[in-house]
XYZ file of C-alpha atoms in Angstrom:
114
model
C 51.213 110.833 108.574
C 50.046 108.173 106.235
C 53.501 107.159 105.506
C 54.136 106.664 109.724
C 51.100 104.212 109.640
C 52.261 102.119 107.047
C 55.832 101.762 108.475
C 54.565 100.511 111.898
C 52.949 97.588 110.144
C 55.990 95.765 109.153
C 56.372 93.796 112.434
C 52.445 92.869 112.395
C 53.121 91.067 109.062
C 55.140 88.348 110.712
C 52.896 87.561 113.643
C 50.220 85.720 111.374
C 53.106 83.482 110.194
C 54.235 82.739 113.764
C 50.754 82.150 114.714
C 50.071 79.531 111.904
C 53.497 77.870 112.754
C 52.594 77.618 116.320
C 49.160 76.217 115.290
C 50.913 73.472 113.181
C 53.095 72.557 115.992
C 50.389 72.153 118.452
C 48.308 69.987 115.874
C 51.140 67.830 115.464
C 52.019 67.255 119.094
C 48.208 66.869 120.141
C 46.784 64.990 117.183
C 49.438 63.397 114.608
C 52.146 62.202 116.808
C 49.828 60.154 119.172
C 48.164 58.670 116.222
C 51.494 57.697 114.904
C 52.257 56.154 118.402
C 48.859 54.211 118.465
C 49.357 52.666 114.863
C 53.075 51.608 115.702
C 51.528 49.750 118.930
C 48.929 48.142 117.117
C 51.302 46.971 114.335
C 53.517 45.548 116.868
C 50.756 43.617 118.796
C 49.427 42.496 115.442
C 52.849 41.326 114.451
C 53.403 39.364 117.920
C 50.313 37.256 117.506
C 50.468 33.554 117.869
C 48.566 30.436 118.335
C 46.902 30.114 121.457
C 46.280 33.959 121.963
C 42.830 34.883 122.983
C 41.831 38.085 121.001
C 38.959 40.359 119.951
C 38.138 41.639 116.634
C 37.193 45.082 115.325
C 33.624 43.768 115.331
C 33.721 42.523 119.033
C 34.123 38.827 118.191
C 36.157 36.863 120.766
C 38.212 34.097 119.621
C 41.358 31.978 119.943
C 44.156 32.203 117.386
C 44.724 28.749 115.770
C 47.167 29.777 113.071
C 48.800 32.967 111.715
C 49.471 33.614 107.893
C 51.413 36.584 106.588
C 48.256 38.563 106.062
C 45.468 36.495 107.814
C 44.573 35.205 111.062
C 42.761 31.922 111.739
C 40.460 32.119 114.769
C 38.308 29.556 116.493
C 35.172 31.276 117.972
C 33.574 28.028 119.080
C 34.472 24.458 119.355
C 35.173 23.244 115.725
C 34.431 26.700 114.149
C 37.334 28.550 112.579
C 37.111 31.959 110.657
C 39.966 33.773 108.981
C 40.404 37.505 109.364
C 42.889 40.064 108.382
C 45.651 40.615 110.742
C 44.368 44.533 111.058
C 41.130 43.216 111.880
C 42.327 42.052 115.286
C 41.753 45.105 117.812
C 43.335 43.565 120.950
C 44.798 40.613 122.802
C 42.763 39.650 125.605
C 45.299 37.018 126.864
C 48.544 35.691 125.374
C 49.420 31.759 125.198
C 52.257 31.096 127.357
C 54.971 29.893 124.888
C 57.750 29.542 127.392
C 56.016 26.544 128.955
C 55.854 24.724 125.714
C 59.605 25.244 124.953
C 60.491 24.039 128.779
C 58.732 20.978 127.919
C 60.805 20.254 124.729
C 63.911 20.848 126.615
C 62.857 18.560 129.430
C 61.875 15.850 127.089
C 65.305 16.094 125.553
C 67.096 15.733 128.779
C 65.213 12.891 129.666
C 65.866 11.052 126.499
C 69.689 11.479 127.117
């Protein structure tokens, strides 16, 4: 009788391993994957920053981008007041500068000269 009880437990040893694998799968799709997606979106937003964009920093400071360097962004927070921030410190872009107008004006100026 003791032998019969031990033999039936062989299939039960696989169940905890499957439960742990299922738990890791759920954790990946519920926590890790969305975090990776948010990080990629933030990096794309920070790399697309340009002069004239109105942004909000992580600390809640609103400013207008005046220049962009490899690692830093120069913000104008008040008329004549500029501060330097690291790119990752930019939380979101409030409004983008319309860069298509400036290129259209340059094209129109070239056409006028000819």
